[in-house]
PDB file of N, CA and C in Angstrom:
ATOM      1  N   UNK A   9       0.811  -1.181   0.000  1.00  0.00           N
ATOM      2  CA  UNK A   9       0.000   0.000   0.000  1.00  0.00           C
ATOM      3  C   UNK A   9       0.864   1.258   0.000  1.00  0.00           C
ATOM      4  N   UNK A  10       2.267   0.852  -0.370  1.00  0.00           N
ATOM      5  CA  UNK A  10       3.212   2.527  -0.708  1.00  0.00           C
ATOM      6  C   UNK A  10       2.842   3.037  -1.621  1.00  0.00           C
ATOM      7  N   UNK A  11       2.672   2.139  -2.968  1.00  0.00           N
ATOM      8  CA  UNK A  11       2.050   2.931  -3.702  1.00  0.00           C
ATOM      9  C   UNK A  11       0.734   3.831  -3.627  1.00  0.00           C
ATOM     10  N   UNK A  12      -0.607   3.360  -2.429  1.00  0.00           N
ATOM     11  CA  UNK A  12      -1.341   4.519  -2.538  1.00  0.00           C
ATOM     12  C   UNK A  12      -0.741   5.392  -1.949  1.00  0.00           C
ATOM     13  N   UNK A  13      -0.247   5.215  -0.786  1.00  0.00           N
ATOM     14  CA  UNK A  13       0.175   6.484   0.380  1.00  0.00           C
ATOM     15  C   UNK A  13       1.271   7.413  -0.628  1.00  0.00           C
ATOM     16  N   UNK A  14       1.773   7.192  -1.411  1.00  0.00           N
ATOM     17  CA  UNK A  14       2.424   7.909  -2.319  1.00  0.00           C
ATOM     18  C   UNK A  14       1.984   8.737  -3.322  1.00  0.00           C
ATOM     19  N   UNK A  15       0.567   8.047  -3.601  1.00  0.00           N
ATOM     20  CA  UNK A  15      -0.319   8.730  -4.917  1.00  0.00           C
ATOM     21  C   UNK A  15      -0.912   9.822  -4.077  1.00  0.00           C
ATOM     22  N   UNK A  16      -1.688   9.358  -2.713  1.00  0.00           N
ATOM     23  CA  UNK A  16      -1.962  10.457  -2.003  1.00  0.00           C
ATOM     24  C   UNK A  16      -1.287  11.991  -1.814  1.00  0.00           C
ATOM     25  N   UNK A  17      -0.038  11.565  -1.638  1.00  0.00           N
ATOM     26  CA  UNK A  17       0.829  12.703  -0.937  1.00  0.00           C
ATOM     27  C   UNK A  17       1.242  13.410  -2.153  1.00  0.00           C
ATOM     28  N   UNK A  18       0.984  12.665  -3.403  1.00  0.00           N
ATOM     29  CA  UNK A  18       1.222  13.550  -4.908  1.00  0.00           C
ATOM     30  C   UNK A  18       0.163  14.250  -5.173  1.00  0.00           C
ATOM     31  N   UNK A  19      -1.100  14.581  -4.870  1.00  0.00           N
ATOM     32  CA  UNK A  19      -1.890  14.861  -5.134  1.00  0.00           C
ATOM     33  C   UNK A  19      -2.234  16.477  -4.762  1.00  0.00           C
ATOM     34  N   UNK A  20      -2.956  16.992  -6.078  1.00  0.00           N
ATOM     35  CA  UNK A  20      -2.953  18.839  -5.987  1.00  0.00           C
ATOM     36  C   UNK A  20      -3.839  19.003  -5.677  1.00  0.00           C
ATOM     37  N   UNK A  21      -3.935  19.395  -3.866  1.00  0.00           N
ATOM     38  CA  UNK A  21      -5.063  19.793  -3.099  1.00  0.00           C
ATOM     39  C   UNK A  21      -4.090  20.626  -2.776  1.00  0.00           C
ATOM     40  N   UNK A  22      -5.519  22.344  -2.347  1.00  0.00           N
ATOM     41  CA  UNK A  22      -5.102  23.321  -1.863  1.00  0.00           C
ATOM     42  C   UNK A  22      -3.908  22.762  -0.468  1.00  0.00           C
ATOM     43  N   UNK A  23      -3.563  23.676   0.429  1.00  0.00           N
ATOM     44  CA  UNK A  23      -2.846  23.030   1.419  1.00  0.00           C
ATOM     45  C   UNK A  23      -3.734  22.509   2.832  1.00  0.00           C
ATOM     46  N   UNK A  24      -4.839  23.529   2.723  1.00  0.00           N
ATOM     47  CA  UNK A  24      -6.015  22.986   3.872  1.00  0.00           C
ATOM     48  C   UNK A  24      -6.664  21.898   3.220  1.00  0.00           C
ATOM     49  N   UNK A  25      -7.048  21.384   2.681  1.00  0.00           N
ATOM     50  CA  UNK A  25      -7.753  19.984   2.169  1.00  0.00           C
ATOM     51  C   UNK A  25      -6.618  18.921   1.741  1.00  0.00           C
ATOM     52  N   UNK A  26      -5.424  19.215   2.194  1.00  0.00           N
ATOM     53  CA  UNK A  26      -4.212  18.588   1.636  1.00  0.00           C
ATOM     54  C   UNK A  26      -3.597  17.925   3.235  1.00  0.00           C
ATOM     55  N   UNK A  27      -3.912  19.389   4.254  1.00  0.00           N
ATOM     56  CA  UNK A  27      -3.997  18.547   5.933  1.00  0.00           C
ATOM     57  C   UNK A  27      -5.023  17.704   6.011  1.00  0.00           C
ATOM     58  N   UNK A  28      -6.171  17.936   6.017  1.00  0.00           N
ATOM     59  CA  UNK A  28      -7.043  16.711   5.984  1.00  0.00           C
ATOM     60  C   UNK A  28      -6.911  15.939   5.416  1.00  0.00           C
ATOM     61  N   UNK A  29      -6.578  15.243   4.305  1.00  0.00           N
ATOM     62  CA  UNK A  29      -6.534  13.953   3.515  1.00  0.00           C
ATOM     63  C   UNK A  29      -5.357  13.691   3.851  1.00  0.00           C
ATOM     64  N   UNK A  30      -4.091  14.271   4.531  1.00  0.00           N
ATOM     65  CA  UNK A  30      -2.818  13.643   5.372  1.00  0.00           C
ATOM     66  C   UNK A  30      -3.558  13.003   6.974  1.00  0.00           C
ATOM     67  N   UNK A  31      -4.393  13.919   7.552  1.00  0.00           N
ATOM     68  CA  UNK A  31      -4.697  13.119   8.820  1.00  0.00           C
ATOM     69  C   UNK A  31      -5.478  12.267   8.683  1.00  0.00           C
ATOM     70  N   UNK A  32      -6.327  12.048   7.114  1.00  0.00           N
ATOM     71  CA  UNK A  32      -7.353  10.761   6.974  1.00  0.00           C
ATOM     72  C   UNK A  32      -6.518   9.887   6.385  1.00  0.00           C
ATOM     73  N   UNK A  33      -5.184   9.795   6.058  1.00  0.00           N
ATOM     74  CA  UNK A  33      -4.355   8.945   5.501  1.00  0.00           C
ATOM     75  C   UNK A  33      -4.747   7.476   5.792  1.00  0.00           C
ATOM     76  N   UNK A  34      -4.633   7.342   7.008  1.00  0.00           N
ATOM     77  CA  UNK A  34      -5.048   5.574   7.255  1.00  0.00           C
ATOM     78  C   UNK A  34      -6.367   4.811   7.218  1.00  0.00           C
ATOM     79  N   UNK A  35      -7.630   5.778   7.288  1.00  0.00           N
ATOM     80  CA  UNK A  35      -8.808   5.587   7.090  1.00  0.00           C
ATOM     81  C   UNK A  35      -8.757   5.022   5.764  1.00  0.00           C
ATOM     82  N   UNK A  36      -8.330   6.032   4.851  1.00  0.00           N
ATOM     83  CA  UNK A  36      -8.586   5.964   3.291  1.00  0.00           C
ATOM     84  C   UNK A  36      -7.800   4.655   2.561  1.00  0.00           C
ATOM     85  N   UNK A  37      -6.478   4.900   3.269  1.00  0.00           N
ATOM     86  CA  UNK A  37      -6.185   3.924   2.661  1.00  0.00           C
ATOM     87  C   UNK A  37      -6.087   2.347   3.205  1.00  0.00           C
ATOM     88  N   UNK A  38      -7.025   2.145   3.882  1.00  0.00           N
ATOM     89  CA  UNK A  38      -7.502   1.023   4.784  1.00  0.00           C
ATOM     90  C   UNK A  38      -8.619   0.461   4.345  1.00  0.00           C
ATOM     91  N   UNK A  39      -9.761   1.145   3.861  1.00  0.00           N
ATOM     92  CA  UNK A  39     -10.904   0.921   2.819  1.00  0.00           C
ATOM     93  C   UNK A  39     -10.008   0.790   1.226  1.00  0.00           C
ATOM     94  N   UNK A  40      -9.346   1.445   1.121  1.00  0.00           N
ATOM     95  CA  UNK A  40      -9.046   1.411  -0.574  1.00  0.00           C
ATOM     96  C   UNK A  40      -8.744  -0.348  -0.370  1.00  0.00           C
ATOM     97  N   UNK A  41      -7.108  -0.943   0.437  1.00  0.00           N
ATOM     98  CA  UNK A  41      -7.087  -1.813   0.341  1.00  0.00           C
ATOM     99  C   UNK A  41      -8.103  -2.815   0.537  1.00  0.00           C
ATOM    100  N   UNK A  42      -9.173  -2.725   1.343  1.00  0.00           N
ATOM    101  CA  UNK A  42      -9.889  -3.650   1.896  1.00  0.00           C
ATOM    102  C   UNK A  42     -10.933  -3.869   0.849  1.00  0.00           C
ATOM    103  N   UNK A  43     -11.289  -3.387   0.148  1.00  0.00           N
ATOM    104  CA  UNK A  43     -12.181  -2.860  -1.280  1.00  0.00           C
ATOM    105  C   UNK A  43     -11.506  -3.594  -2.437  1.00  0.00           C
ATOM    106  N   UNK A  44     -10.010  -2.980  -2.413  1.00  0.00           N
ATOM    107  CA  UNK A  44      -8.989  -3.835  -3.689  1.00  0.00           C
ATOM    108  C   UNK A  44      -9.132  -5.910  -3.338  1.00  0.00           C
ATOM    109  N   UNK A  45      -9.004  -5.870  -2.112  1.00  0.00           N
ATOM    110  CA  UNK A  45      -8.818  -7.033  -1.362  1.00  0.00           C
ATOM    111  C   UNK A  45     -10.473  -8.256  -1.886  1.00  0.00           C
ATOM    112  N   UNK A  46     -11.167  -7.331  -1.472  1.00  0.00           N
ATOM    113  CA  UNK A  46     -12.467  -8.554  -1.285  1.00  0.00           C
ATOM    114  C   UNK A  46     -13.040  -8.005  -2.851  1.00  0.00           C
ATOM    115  N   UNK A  47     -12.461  -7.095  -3.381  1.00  0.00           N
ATOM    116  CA  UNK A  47     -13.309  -7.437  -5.280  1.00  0.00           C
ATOM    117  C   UNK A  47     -12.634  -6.830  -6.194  1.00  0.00           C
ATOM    118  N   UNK A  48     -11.196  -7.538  -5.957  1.00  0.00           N
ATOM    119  CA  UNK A  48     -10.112  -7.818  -7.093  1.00  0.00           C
ATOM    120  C   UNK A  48     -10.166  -6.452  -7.855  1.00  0.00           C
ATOM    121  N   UNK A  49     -10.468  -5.289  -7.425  1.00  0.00           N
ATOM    122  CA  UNK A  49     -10.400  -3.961  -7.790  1.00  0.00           C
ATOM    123  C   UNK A  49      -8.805  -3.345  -8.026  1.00  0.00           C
ATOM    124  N   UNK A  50      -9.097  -2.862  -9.602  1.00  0.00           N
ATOM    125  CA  UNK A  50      -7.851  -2.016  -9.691  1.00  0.00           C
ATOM    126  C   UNK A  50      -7.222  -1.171  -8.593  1.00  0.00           C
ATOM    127  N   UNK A  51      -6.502  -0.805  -8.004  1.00  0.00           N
ATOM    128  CA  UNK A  51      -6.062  -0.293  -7.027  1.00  0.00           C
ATOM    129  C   UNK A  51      -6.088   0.977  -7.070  1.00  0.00           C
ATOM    130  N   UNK A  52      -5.347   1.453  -8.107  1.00  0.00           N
ATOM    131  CA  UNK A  52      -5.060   3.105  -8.722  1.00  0.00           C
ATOM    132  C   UNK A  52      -7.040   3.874  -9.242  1.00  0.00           C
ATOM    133  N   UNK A  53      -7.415   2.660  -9.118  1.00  0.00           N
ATOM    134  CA  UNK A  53      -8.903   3.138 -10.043  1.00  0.00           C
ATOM    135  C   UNK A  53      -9.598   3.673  -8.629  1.00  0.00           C
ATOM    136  N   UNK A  54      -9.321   2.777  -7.715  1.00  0.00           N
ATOM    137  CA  UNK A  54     -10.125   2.955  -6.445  1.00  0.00           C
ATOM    138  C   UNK A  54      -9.740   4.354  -5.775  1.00  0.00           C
ATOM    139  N   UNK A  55      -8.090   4.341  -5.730  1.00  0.00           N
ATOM    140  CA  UNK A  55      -8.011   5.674  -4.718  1.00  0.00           C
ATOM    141  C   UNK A  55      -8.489   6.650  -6.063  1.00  0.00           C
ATOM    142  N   UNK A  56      -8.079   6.992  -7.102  1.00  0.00           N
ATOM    143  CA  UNK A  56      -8.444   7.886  -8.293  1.00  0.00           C
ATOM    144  C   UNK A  56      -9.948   8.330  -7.580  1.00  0.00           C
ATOM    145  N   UNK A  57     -11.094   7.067  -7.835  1.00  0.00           N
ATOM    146  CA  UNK A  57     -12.535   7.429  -7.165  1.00  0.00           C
ATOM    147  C   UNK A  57     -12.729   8.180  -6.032  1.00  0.00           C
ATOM    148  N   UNK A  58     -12.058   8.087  -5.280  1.00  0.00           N
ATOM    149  CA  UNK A  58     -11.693   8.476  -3.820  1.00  0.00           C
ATOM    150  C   UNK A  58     -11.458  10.178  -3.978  1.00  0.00           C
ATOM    151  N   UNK A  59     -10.236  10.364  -4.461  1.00  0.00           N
ATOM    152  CA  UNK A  59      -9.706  11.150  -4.193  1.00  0.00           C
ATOM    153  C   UNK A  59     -10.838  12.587  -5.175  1.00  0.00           C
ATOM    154  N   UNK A  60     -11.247  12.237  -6.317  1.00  0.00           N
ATOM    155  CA  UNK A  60     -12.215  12.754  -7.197  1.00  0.00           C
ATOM    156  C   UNK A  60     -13.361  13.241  -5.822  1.00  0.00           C
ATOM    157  N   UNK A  61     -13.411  12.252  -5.523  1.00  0.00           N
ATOM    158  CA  UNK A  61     -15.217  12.659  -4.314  1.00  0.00           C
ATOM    159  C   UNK A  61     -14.421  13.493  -3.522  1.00  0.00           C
ATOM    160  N   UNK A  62     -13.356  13.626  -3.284  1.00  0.00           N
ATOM    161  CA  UNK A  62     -13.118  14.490  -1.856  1.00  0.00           C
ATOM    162  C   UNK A  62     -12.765  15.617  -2.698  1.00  0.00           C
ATOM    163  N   UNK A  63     -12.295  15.605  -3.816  1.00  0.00           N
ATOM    164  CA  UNK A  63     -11.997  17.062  -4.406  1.00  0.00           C
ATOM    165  C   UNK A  63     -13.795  17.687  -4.726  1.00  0.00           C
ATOM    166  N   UNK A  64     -14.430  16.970  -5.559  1.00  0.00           N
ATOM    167  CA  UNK A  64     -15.989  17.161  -5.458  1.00  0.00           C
ATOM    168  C   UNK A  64     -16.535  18.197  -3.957  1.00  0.00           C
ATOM    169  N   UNK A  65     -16.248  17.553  -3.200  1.00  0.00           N
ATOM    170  CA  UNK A  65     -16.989  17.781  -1.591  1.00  0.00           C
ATOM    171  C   UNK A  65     -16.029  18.737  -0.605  1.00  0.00           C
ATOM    172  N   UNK A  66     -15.031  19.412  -1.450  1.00  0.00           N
ATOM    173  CA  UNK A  66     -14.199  19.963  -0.870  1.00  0.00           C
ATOM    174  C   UNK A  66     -14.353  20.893   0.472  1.00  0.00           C
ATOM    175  N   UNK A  67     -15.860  21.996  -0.040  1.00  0.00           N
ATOM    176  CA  UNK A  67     -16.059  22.648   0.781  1.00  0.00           C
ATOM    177  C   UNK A  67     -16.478  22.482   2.280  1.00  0.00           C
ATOM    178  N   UNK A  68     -17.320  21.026   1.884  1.00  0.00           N
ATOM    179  CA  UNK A  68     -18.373  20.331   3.447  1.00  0.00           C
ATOM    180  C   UNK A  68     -16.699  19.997   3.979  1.00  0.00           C
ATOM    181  N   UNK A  69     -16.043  19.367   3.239  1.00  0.00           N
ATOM    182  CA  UNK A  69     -15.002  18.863   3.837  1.00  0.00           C
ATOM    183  C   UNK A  69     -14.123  19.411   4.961  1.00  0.00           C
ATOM    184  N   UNK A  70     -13.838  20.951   3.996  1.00  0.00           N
ATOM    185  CA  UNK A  70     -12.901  21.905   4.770  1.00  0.00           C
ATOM    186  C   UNK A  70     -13.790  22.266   6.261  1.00  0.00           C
ATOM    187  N   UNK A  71     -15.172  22.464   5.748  1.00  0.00           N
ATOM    188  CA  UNK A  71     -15.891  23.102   6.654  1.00  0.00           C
ATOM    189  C   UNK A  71     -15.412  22.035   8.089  1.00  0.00           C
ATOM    190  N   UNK A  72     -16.036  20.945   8.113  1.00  0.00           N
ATOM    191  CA  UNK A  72     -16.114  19.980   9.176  1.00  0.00           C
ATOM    192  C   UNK A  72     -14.651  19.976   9.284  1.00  0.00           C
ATOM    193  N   UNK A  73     -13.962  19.669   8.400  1.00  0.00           N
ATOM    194  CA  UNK A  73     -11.829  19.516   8.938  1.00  0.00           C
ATOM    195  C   UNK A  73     -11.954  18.054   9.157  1.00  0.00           C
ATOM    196  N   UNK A  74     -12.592  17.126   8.365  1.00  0.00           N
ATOM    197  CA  UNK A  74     -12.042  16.309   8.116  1.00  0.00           C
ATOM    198  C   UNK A  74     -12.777  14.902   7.135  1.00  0.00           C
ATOM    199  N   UNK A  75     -12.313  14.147   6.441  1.00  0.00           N
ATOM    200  CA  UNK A  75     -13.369  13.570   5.708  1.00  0.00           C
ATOM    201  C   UNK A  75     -14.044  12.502   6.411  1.00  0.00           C
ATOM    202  N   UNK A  76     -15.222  12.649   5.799  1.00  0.00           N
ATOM    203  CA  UNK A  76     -16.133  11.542   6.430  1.00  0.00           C
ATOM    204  C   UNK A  76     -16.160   9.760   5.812  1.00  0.00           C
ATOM    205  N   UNK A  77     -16.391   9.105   6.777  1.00  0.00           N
ATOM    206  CA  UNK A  77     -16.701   7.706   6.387  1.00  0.00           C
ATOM    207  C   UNK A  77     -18.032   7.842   5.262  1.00  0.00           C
ATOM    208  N   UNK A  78     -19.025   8.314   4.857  1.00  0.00           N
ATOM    209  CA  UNK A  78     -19.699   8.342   4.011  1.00  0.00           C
ATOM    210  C   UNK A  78     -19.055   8.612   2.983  1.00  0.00           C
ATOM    211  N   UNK A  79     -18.167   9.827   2.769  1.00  0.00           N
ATOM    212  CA  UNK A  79     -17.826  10.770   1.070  1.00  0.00           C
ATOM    213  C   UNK A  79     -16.645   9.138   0.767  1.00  0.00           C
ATOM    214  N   UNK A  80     -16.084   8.162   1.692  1.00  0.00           N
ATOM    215  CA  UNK A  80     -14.491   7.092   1.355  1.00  0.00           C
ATOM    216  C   UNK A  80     -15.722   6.438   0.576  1.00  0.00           C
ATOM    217  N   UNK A  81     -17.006   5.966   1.684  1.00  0.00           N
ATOM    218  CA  UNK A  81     -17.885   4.538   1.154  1.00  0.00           C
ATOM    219  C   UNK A  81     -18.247   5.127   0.061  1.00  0.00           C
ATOM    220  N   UNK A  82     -18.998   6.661  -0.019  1.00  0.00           N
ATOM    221  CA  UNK A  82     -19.668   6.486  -1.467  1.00  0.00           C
ATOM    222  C   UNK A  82     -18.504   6.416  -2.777  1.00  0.00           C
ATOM    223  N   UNK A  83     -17.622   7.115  -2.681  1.00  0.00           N
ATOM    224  CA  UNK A  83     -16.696   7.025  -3.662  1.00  0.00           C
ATOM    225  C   UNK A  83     -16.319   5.432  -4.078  1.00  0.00           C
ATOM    226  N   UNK A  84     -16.487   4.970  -2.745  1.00  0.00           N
ATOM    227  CA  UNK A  84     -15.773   3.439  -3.747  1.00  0.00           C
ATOM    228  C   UNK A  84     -16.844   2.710  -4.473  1.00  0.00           C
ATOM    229  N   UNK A  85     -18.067   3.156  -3.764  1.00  0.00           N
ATOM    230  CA  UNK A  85     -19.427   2.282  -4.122  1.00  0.00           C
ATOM    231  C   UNK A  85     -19.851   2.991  -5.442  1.00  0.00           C
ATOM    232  N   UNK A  86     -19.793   4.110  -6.064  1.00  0.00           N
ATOM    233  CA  UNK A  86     -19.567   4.685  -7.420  1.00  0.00           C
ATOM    234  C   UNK A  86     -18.871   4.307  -8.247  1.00  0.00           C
ATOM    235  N   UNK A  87     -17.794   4.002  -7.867  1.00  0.00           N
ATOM    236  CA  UNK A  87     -16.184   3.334  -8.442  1.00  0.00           C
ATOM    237  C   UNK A  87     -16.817   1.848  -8.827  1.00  0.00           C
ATOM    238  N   UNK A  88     -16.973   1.336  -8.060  1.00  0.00           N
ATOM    239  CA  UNK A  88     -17.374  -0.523  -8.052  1.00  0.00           C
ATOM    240  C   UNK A  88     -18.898  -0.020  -9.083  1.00  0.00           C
ATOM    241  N   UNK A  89     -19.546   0.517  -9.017  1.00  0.00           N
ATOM    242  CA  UNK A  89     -20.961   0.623 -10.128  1.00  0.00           C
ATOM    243  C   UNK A  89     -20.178   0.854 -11.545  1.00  0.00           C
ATOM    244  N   UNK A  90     -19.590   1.679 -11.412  1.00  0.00           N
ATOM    245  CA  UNK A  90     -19.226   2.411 -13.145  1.00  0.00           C
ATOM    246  C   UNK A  90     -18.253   0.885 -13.549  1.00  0.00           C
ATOM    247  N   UNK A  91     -17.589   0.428 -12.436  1.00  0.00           N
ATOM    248  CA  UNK A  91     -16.241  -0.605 -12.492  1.00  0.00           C
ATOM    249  C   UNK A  91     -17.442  -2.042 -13.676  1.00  0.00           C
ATOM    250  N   UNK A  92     -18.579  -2.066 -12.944  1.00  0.00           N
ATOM    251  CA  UNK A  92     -19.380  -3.427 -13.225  1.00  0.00           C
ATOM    252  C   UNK A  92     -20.026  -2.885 -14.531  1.00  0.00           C
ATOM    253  N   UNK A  93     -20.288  -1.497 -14.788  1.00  0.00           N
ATOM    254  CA  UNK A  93     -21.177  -1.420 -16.227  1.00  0.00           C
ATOM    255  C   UNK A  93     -19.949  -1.354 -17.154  1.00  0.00           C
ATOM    256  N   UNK A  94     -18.988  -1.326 -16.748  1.00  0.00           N
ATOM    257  CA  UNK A  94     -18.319  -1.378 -17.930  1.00  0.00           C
ATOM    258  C   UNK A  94     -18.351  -2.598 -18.314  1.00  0.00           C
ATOM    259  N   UNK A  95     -17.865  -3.956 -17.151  1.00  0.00           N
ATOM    260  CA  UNK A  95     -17.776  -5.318 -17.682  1.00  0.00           C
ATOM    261  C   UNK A  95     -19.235  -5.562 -18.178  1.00  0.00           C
ATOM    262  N   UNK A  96     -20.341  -5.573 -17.888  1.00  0.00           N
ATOM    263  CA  UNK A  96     -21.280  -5.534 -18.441  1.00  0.00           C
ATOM    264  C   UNK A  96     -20.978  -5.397 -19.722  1.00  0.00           C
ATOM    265  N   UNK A  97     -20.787  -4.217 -20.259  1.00  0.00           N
ATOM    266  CA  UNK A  97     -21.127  -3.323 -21.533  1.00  0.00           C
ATOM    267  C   UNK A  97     -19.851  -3.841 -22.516  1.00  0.00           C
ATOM    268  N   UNK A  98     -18.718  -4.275 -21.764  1.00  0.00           N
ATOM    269  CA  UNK A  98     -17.308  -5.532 -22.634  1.00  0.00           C
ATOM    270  C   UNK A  98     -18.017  -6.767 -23.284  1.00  0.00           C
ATOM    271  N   UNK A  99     -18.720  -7.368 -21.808  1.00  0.00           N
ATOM    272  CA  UNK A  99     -19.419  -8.478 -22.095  1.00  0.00           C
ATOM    273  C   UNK A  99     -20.811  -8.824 -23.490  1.00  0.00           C
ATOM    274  N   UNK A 100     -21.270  -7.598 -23.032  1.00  0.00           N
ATOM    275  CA  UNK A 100     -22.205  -7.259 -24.552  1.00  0.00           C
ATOM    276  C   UNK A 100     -22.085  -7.308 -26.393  1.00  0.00           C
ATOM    277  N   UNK A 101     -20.842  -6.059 -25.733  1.00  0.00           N
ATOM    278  CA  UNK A 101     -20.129  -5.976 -26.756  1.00  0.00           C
ATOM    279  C   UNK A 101     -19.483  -7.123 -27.230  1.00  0.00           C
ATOM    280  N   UNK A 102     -18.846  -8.371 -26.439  1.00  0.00           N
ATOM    281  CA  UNK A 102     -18.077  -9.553 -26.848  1.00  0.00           C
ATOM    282  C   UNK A 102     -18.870 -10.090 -27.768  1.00  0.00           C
ATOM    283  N   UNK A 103     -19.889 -10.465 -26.826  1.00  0.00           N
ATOM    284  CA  UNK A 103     -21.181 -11.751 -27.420  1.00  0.00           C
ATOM    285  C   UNK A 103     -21.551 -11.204 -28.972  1.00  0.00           C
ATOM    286  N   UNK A 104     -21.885  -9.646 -29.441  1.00  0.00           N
ATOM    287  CA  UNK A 104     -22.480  -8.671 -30.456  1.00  0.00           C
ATOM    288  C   UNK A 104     -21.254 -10.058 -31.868  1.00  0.00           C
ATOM    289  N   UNK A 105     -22.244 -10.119 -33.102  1.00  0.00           N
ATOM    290  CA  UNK A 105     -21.822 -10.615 -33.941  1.00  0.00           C
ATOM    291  C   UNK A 105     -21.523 -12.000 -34.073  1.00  0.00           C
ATOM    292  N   UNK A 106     -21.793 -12.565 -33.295  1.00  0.00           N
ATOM    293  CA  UNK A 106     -21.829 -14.208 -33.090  1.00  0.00           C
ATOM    294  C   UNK A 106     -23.116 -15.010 -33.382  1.00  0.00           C
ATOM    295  N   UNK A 107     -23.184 -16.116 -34.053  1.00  0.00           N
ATOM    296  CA  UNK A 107     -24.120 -16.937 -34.102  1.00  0.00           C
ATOM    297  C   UNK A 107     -24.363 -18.158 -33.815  1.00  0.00           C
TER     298      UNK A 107
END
């Protein structure tokens, strides 16, 4: 998990939303793995989702000073939906032209 904690700390957040996602460091990346872990999820795709919702929600974020367990779950649970219509929509596409 160096590689997320690394993608994290690369990442262009102002410097106040840049302390918060350093003190949510282990939250986040404790769900990312545990998410990668139980449904063989790209890794980089998951924190990417992640990190998108907290730039999204920046303001509630700053406001409260720190991210919430809802903005980690919904981001990954968005991530894992778009993740399945795509195989869906591969799978479609495979079968298309066969008889």
């Amino acid at each position: 998990m160096k590689l997320t904690r690394g993608s994290i700390r690369k990442l262009k957040f102002d410097d106040e939303l840049r302390y918060i996602v350093e003190d949510s460091e282990d939250d986040i990346v404790e769900r990312v793995a545990q998410h990668v872990i139980n449904h063989k999820s790209p890794p980089q795709q998951v924190l990417s989702a992640v990190m998108e919702e907290i730039r999204i929600n920046r303001d509630p974020i700053v406001k409260e000073g720190k991210i919430s367990d809802e903005i980690i779950e919904r981001s990954i649970l968005n991530q894992s939906t778009s993740l399945s219509d795509v195989n869906v929509s591969h799978g479609v596409n495979a079968g298309m032209g066969r008889n």
